[in-house]
CSV table of C-alpha atoms in Angstrom, one decimal:
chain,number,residue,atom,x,y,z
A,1,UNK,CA,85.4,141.2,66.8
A,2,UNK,CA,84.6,139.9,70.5
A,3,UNK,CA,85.8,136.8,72.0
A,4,UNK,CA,83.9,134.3,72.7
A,5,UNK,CA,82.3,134.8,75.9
A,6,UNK,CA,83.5,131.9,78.6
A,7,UNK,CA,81.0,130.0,80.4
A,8,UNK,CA,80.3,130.3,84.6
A,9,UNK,CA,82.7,127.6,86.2
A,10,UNK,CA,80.2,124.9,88.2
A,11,UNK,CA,80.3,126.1,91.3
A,12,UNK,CA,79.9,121.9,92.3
A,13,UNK,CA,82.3,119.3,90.0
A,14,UNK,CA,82.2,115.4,90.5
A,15,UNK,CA,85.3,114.6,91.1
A,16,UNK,CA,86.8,110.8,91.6
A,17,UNK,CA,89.9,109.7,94.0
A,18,UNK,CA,92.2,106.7,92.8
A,19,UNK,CA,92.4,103.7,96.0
A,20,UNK,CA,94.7,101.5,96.2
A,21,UNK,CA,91.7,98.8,95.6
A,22,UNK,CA,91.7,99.9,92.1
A,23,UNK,CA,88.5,101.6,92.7
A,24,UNK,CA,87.7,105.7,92.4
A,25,UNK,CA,86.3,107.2,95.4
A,26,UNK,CA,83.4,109.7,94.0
A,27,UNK,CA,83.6,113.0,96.3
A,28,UNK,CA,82.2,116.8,95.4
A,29,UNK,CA,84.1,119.8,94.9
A,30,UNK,CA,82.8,123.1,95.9
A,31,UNK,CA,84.1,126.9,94.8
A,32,UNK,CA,82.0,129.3,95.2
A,33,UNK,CA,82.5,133.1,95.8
A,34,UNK,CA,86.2,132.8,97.1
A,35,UNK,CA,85.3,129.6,99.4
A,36,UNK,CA,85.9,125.8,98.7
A,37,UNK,CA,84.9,122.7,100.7
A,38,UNK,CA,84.6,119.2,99.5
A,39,UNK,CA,82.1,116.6,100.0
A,40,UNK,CA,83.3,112.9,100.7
A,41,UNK,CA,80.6,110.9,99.4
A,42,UNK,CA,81.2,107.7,100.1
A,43,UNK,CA,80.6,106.4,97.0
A,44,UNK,CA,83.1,104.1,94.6
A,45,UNK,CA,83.3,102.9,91.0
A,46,UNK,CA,85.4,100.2,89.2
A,47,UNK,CA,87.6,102.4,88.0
A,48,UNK,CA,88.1,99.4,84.8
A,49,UNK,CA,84.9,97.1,84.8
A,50,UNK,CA,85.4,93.9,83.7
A,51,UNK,CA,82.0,92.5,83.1
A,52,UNK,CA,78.4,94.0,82.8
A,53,UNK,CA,77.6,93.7,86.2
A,54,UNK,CA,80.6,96.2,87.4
A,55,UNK,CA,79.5,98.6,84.3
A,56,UNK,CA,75.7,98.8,85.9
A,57,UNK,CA,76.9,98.9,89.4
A,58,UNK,CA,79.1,102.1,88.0
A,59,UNK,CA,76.3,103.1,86.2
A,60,UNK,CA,74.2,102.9,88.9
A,61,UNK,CA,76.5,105.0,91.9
A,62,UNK,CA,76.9,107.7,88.9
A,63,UNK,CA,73.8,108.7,89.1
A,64,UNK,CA,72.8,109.1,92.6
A,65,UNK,CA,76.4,110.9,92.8
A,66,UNK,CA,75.0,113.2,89.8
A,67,UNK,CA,71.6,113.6,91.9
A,68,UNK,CA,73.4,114.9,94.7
A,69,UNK,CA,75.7,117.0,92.9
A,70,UNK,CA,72.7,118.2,91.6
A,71,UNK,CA,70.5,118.3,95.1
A,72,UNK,CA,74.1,120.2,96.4
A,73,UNK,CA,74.0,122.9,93.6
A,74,UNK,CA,70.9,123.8,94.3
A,75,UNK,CA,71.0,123.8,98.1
A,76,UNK,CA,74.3,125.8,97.1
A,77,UNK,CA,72.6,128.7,94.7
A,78,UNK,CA,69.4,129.3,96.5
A,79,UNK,CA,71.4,129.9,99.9
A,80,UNK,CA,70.6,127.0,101.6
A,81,UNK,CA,74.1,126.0,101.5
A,82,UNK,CA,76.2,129.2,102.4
A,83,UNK,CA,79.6,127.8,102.0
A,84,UNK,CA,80.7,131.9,102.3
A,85,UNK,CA,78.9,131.9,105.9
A,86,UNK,CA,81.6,129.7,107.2
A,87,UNK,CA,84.9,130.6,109.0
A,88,UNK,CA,87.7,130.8,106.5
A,89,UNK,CA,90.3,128.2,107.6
A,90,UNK,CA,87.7,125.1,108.2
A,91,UNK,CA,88.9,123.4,105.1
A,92,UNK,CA,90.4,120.1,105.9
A,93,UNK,CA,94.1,120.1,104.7
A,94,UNK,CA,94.7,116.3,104.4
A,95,UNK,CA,90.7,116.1,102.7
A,96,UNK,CA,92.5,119.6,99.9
A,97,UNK,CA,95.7,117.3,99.9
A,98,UNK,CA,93.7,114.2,98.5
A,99,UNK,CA,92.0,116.3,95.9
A,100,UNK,CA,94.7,118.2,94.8
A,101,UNK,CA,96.6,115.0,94.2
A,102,UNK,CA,93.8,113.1,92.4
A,103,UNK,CA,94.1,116.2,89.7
A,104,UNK,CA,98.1,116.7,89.7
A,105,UNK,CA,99.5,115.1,87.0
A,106,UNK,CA,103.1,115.9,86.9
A,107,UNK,CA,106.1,113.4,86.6
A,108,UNK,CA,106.2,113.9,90.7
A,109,UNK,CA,103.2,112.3,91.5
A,110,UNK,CA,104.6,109.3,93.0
A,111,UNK,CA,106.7,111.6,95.7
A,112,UNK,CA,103.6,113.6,96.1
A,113,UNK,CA,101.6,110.9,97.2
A,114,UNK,CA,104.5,109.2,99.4
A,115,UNK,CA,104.9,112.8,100.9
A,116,UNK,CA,100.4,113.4,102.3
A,117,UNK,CA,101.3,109.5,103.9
A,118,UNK,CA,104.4,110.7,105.5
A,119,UNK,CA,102.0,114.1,106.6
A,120,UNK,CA,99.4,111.6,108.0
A,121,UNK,CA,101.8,109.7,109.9
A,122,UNK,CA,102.8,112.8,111.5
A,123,UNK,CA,99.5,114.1,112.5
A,124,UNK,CA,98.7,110.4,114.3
A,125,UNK,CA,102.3,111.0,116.0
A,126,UNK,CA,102.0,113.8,116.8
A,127,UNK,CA,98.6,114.8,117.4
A,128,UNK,CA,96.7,112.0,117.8
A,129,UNK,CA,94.3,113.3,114.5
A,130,UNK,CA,93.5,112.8,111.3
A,131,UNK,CA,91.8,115.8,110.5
A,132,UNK,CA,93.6,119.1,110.5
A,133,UNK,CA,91.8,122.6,109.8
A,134,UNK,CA,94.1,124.9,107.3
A,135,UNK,CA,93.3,127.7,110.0
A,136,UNK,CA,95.6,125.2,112.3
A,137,UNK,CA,98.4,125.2,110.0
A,138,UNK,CA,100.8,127.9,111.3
A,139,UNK,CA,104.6,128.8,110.8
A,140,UNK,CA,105.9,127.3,113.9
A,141,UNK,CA,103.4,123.9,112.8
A,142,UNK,CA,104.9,123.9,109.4
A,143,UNK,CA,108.8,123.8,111.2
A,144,UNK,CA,107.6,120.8,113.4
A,145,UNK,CA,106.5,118.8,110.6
A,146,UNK,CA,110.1,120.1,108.8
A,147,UNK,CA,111.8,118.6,112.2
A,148,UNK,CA,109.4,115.2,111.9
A,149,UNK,CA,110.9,114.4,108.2
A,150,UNK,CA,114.1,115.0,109.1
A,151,UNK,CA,114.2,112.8,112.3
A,152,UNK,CA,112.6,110.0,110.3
A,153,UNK,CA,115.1,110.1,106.9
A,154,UNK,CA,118.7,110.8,106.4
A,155,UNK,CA,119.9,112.2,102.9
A,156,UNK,CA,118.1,114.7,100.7
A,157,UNK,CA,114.4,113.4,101.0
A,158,UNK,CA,113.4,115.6,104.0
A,159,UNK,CA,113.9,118.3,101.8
A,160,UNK,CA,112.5,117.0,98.7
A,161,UNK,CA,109.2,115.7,101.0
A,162,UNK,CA,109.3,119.4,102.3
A,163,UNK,CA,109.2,121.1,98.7
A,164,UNK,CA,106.0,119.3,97.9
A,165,UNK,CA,104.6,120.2,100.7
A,166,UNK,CA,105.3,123.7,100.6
A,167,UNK,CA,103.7,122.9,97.0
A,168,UNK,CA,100.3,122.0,97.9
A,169,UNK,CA,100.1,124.8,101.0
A,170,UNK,CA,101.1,127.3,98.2
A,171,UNK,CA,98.3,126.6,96.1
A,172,UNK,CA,95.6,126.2,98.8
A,173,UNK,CA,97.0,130.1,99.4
A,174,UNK,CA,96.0,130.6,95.9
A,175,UNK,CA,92.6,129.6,96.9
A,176,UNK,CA,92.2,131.6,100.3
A,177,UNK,CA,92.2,128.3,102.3
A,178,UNK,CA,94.1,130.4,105.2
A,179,UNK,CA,93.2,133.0,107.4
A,180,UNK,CA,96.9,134.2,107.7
A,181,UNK,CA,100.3,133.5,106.1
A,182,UNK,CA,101.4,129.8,107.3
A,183,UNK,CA,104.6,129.6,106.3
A,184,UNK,CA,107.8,130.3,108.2
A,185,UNK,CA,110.4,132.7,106.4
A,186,UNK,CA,113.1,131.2,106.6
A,187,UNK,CA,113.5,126.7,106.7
A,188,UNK,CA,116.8,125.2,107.0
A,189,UNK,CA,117.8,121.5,106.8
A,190,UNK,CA,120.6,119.6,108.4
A,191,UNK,CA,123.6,119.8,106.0
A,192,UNK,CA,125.5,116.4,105.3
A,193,UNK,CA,122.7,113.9,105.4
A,194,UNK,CA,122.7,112.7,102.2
A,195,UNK,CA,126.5,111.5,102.6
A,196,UNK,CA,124.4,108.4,104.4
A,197,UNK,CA,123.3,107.5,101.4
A,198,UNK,CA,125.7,108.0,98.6
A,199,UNK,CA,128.3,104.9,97.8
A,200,UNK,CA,131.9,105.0,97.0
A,201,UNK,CA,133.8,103.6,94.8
A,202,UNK,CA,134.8,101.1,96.3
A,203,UNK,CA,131.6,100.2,97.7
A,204,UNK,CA,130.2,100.3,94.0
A,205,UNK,CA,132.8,97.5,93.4
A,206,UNK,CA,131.5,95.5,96.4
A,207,UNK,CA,128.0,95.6,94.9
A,208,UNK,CA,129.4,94.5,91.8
A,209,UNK,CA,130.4,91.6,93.5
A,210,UNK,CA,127.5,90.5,95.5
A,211,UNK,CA,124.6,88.5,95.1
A,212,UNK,CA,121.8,90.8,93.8
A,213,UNK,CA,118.8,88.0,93.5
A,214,UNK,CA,117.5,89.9,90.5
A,215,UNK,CA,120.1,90.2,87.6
A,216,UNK,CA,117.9,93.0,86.0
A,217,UNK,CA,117.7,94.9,89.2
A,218,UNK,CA,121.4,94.8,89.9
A,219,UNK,CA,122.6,95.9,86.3
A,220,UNK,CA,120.1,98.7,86.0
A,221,UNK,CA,121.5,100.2,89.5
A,222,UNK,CA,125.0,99.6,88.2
A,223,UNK,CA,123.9,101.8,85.0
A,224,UNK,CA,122.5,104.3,87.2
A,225,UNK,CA,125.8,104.5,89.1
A,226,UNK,CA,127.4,104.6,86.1
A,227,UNK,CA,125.4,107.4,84.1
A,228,UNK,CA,123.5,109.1,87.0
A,229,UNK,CA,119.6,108.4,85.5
A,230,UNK,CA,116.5,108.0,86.8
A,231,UNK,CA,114.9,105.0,87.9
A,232,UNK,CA,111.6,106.6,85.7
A,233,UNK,CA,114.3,107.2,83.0
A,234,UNK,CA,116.1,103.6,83.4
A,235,UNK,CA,112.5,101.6,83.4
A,236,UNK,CA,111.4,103.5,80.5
A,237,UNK,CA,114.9,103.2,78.1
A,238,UNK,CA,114.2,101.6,75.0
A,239,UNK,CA,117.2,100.2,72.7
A,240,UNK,CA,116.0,102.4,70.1
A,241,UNK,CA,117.2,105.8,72.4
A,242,UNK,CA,120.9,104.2,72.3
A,243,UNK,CA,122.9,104.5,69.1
A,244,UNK,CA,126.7,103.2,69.6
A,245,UNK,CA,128.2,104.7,72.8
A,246,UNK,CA,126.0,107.7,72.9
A,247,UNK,CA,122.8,107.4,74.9
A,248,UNK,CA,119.6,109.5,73.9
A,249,UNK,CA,116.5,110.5,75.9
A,250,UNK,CA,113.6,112.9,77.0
A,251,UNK,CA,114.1,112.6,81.0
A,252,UNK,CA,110.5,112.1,82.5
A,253,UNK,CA,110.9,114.9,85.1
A,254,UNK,CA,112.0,117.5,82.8
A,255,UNK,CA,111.0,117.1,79.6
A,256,UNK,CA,114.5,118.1,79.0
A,257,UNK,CA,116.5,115.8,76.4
A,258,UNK,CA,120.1,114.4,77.8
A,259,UNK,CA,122.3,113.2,75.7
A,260,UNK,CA,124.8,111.2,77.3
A,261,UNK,CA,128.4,109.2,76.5
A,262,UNK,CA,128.6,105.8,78.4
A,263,UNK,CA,131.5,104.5,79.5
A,264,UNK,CA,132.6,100.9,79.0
A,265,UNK,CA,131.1,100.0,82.6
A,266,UNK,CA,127.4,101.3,81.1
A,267,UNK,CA,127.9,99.3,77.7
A,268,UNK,CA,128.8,96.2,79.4
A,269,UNK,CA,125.6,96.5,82.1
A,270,UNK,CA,123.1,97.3,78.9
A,271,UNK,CA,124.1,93.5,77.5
A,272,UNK,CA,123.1,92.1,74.1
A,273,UNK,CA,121.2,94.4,71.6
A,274,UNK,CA,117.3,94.1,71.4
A,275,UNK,CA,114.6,95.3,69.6
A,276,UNK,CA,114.4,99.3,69.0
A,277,UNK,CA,111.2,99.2,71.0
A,278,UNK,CA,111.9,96.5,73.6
A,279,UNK,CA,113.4,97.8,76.9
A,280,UNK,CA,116.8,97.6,77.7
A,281,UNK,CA,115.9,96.6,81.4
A,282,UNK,CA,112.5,95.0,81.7
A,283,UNK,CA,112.2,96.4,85.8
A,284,UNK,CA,109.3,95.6,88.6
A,285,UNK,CA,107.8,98.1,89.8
A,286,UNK,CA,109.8,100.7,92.1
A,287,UNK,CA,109.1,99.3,95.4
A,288,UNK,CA,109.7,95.6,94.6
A,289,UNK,CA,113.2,97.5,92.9
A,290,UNK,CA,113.9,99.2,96.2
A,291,UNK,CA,113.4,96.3,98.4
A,292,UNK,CA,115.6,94.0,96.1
A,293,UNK,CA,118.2,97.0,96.3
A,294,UNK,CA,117.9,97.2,99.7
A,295,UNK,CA,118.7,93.3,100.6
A,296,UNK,CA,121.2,93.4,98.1
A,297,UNK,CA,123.2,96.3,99.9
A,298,UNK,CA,122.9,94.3,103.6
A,299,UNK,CA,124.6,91.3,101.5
A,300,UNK,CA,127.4,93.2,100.4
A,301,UNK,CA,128.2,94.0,103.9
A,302,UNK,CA,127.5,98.4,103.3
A,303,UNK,CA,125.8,99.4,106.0
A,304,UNK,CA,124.1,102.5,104.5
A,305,UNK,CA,121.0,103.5,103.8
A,306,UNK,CA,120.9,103.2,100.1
A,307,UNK,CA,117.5,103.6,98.5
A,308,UNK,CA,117.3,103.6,94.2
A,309,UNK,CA,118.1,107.3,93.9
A,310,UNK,CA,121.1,106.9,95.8
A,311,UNK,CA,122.7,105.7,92.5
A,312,UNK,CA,122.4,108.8,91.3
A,313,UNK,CA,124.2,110.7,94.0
A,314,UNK,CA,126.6,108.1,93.7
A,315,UNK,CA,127.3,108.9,90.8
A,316,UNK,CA,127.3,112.5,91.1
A,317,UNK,CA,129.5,112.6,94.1
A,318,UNK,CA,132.0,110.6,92.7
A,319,UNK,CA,132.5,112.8,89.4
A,320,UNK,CA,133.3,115.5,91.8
A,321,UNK,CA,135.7,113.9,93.7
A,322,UNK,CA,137.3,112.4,90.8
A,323,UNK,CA,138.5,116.0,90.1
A,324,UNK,CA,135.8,117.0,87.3
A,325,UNK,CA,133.6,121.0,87.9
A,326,UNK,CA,130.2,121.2,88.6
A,327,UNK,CA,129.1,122.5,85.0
A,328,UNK,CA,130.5,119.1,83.8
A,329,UNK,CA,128.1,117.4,86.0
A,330,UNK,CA,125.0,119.8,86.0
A,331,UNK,CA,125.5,118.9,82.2
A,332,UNK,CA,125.9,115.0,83.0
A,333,UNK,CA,122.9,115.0,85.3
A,334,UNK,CA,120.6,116.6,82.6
A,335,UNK,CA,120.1,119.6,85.3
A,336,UNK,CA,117.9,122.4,84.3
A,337,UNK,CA,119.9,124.7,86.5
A,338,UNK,CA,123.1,124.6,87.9
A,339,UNK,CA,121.7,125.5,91.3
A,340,UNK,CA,120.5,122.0,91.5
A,341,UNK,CA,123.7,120.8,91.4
A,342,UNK,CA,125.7,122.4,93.8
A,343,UNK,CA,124.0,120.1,96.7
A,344,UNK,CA,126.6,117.6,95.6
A,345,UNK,CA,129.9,120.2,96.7
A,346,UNK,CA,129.4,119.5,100.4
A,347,UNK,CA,129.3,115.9,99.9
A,348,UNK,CA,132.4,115.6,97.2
A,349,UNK,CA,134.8,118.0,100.0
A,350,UNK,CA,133.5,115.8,102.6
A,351,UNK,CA,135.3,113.1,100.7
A,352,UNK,CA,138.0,114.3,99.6
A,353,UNK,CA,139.1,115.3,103.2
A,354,UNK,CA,138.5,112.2,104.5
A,355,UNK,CA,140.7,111.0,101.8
A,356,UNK,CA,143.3,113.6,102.8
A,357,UNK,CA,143.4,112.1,106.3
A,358,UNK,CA,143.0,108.6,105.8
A,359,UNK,CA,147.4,109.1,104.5
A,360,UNK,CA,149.2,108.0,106.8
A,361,UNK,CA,151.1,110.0,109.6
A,362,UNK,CA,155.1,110.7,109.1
A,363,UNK,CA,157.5,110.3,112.0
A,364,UNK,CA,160.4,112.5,112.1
C-alpha cells in the first residue's frame, strides 16, 4: 500500500514577527529551488484585539498581506521573480536572524533574542550597518564578533551568546545561505571569567544580611544559591512539586526531571506552605528580578558582577570546593552530561588555592 503522497511546500508563507509593541510584524518568506529571501512588508496586526475595531483593522491588513503573497507567488512561478537568478550570499543575516527567531520555540528563546541585539550592537560598532549580507560573514568576521562578546561580558555568557549564534549560522548552512564555509575551526574563550561572577560563601552570607527591597526576590536567589535552579525553574515552582524535604520537577531547559534534597537553608527560604498549585515565589519578570539583584549586591558592599544565573554557579562552585566530585554535582545541577559540568573545575581550584595562600606565613 502507498503512502500518502505529501503536498508541494508553498514556495511563499505569511509569516508574522512579535514587537515589543505587542503588535506582529507581517513579512513573506520565500524558498524556492534551493534559494530563500524574505519580504518585509511593513505591515502589523494586533497580535490580541481588544475591540471590533482592532479585529477589522487586522482583518483588513490580512488581506492585502494575502493579496501580495498571492501577487508574489505568481510573479515567483511564472519567472518574473527569479529568486535562483540572484548571487547566493545576498540574504540578509540579521533580516534570516529575525525569522528564524519568530519560529524557534525552544526554552532558549529568551537568550536567543538577547544574543541578534547584542549582534546588532556589534554591527553599529563596528561597522557602522545594520544590514549584513551572509556572503560577508567569514571566519575571521565570525572571531571578531567572538572578541566583541567577550570584551563587553565577563563570566560564561560570551560563550553561551556565541553557541547560539553558531546555532542560527548552522542552520542558514542548512539552507545554502553561504557561498563558502563561514566558520572558523577552531574558537577559544578566555578561561577564568566566570570567577567574576560567582559568590562565596561568605559573600552569600553578606547578602543574607542586606537589604534586598523585594523580599521575594531575595529569598528566591538565596534558594537558588542554595539548590543551584533556574530562574525559569524557580518562577515556575509550585508547592505541589515539593513533598517534605525532597524537591520535584521537570527543568524547563531540559525536559529532564531533577529530583533534589534541600537543605535546611532551602526549607527555611520556601516559608509557610501554600496551595499545591500556587507558586512558592510569586517573581516579576526576569529583568525587573535582575535589576533588583543587581542593587541589592551594590548594597551588600560585593563588588561583582552578579547577574540571576550567578546563583547557580555559586552554587556549583562552592560544592566543589567544599570537597564534593563533579558526578555529585552534574547530578545536583540536573546536567544532561557531565561535560557540562566540568566548566566549574577551573573555578573551584582557583578557590581553593587562593584559600591555600590566604594561611598565614611561618617565621623560623
Amino acid at each position: 500500500m502507498q503512502g500518502k503522497k505529501r503536498a508541494p511546500k508553498e514556495p511563499v508563507r505569511l509569516r508574522e514577527k512579535k514587537l515589543a509593541n505587542g503588535k506582529l510584524s507581517l513579512y513573506l518568506d520565500f524558498y524556492y529551488e534551493g534559494v530563500r529571501e524574505f519580504e518585509f512588508l511593513k505591515l502589523y496586526i494586533v497580535a490580541k484585539p481588544k475591540d471590533k475595531l482592532e479585529k477589522d483593522s487586522n482583518k483588513t491588513v490580512l488581506e492585502l498581506a494575502q493579496r501580495i503573497k498571492a501577487k508574489r507567488t505568481e510573479e515567483l512561478l511564472t519567472g518574473a521573480l527569479n529568486l535562483s537568478s540572484k548571487t547566493q550570499g545576498s540574504v540578509d543575516f540579521v533580516q534570516y536572524w529575525q525569522a528564524y527567531n519568530t519560529q524557534y520555540t525552544k526554552a532558549d528563546h529568551r537568550v536567543l533574542s538577547a544574543c541578534l541585539n547584542k549582534f546588532k550592537s556589534f554591527l553599529k560598532d563596528r561597522y557602522d550597518t545594520a544590514r549584513l549580507p551572509c556572503k560577508d560573514i567569514t571566519p575571521n568576521f565570525v572571531l571578531a564578533f567572538k572578541d566583541y562578546l567577550e570584551a563587553k561580558q565577563t563570566g560564561d555568557g560570551p560563550q553561551t551568546y556565541f553557541t547560539r549564534f553558531k546555532k542560527v549560522v548552522k542552520h542558514g548552512m542548512r539552507e545554502n545561505l553561504f557561498p563558502h564555509y563561514p566558520l572558523p575551526e577552531k574558537v577559544k574563550f578566555k578561561s577564568g571569567g566566570m570567577n567574576k561572577g560567582v559568590l562565596n560563601l561568605d559573600e552569600i552570607k553578606a547578602l543574607a544580611a542586606a537589604y534586598c527591597g523585594n523580599e521575594v526576590i531575595k529569598r528566591a536567589f538565596l534558594f537558588a544559591c542554595n539548590t543551584g535552579l533556574r530562574f525559569g525553574d524557580i518562577k515556575a515552582l509550585k508547592w505541589q512539586d515539593i513533598g517534605g524535604s525532597e524537591l520535584f520537577v521537570v527543568q524547563n531547559k531540559t525536559k529532564e526531571v531533577l529530583r533534589l534534597k534541600l537543605n535546611q537553608n532551602a526549607l527555611k527560604l520556601i516559608g509557610e506552605r501554600g496551595t499545591p498549585d500556587s507558586l512558592v515565589f510569586p517573581l516579576p519578570s526576569f529583568e525587573g528580578s535582575v535589576k533588583t539583584v543587581k542593587n541589592w549586591v551594590a548594597r551588600a558592599g560585593i563588588d561583582k558582577r552578579i547577574t540571576w544565573h550567578s546563583a547557580r554557579h555559586s552554587f556549583a562552585t562552592n560544592i566543589l570546593v567544599l570537597g564534593y566530585d563533579i558526578k555529585t554535582l552534574s547530578q545536583l545541577l540536573g546536567h544532561t552530561s557531565i561535560q557540562h559540568t566540568q566548566k566549574y573545575l577551573s573555578i573551584a581550584d582557583e578557590r581553593k588555592a587562593q584559600a591555600v595562600n590566604a594561611l598565614p606565613d611561618l617565621n623560623f
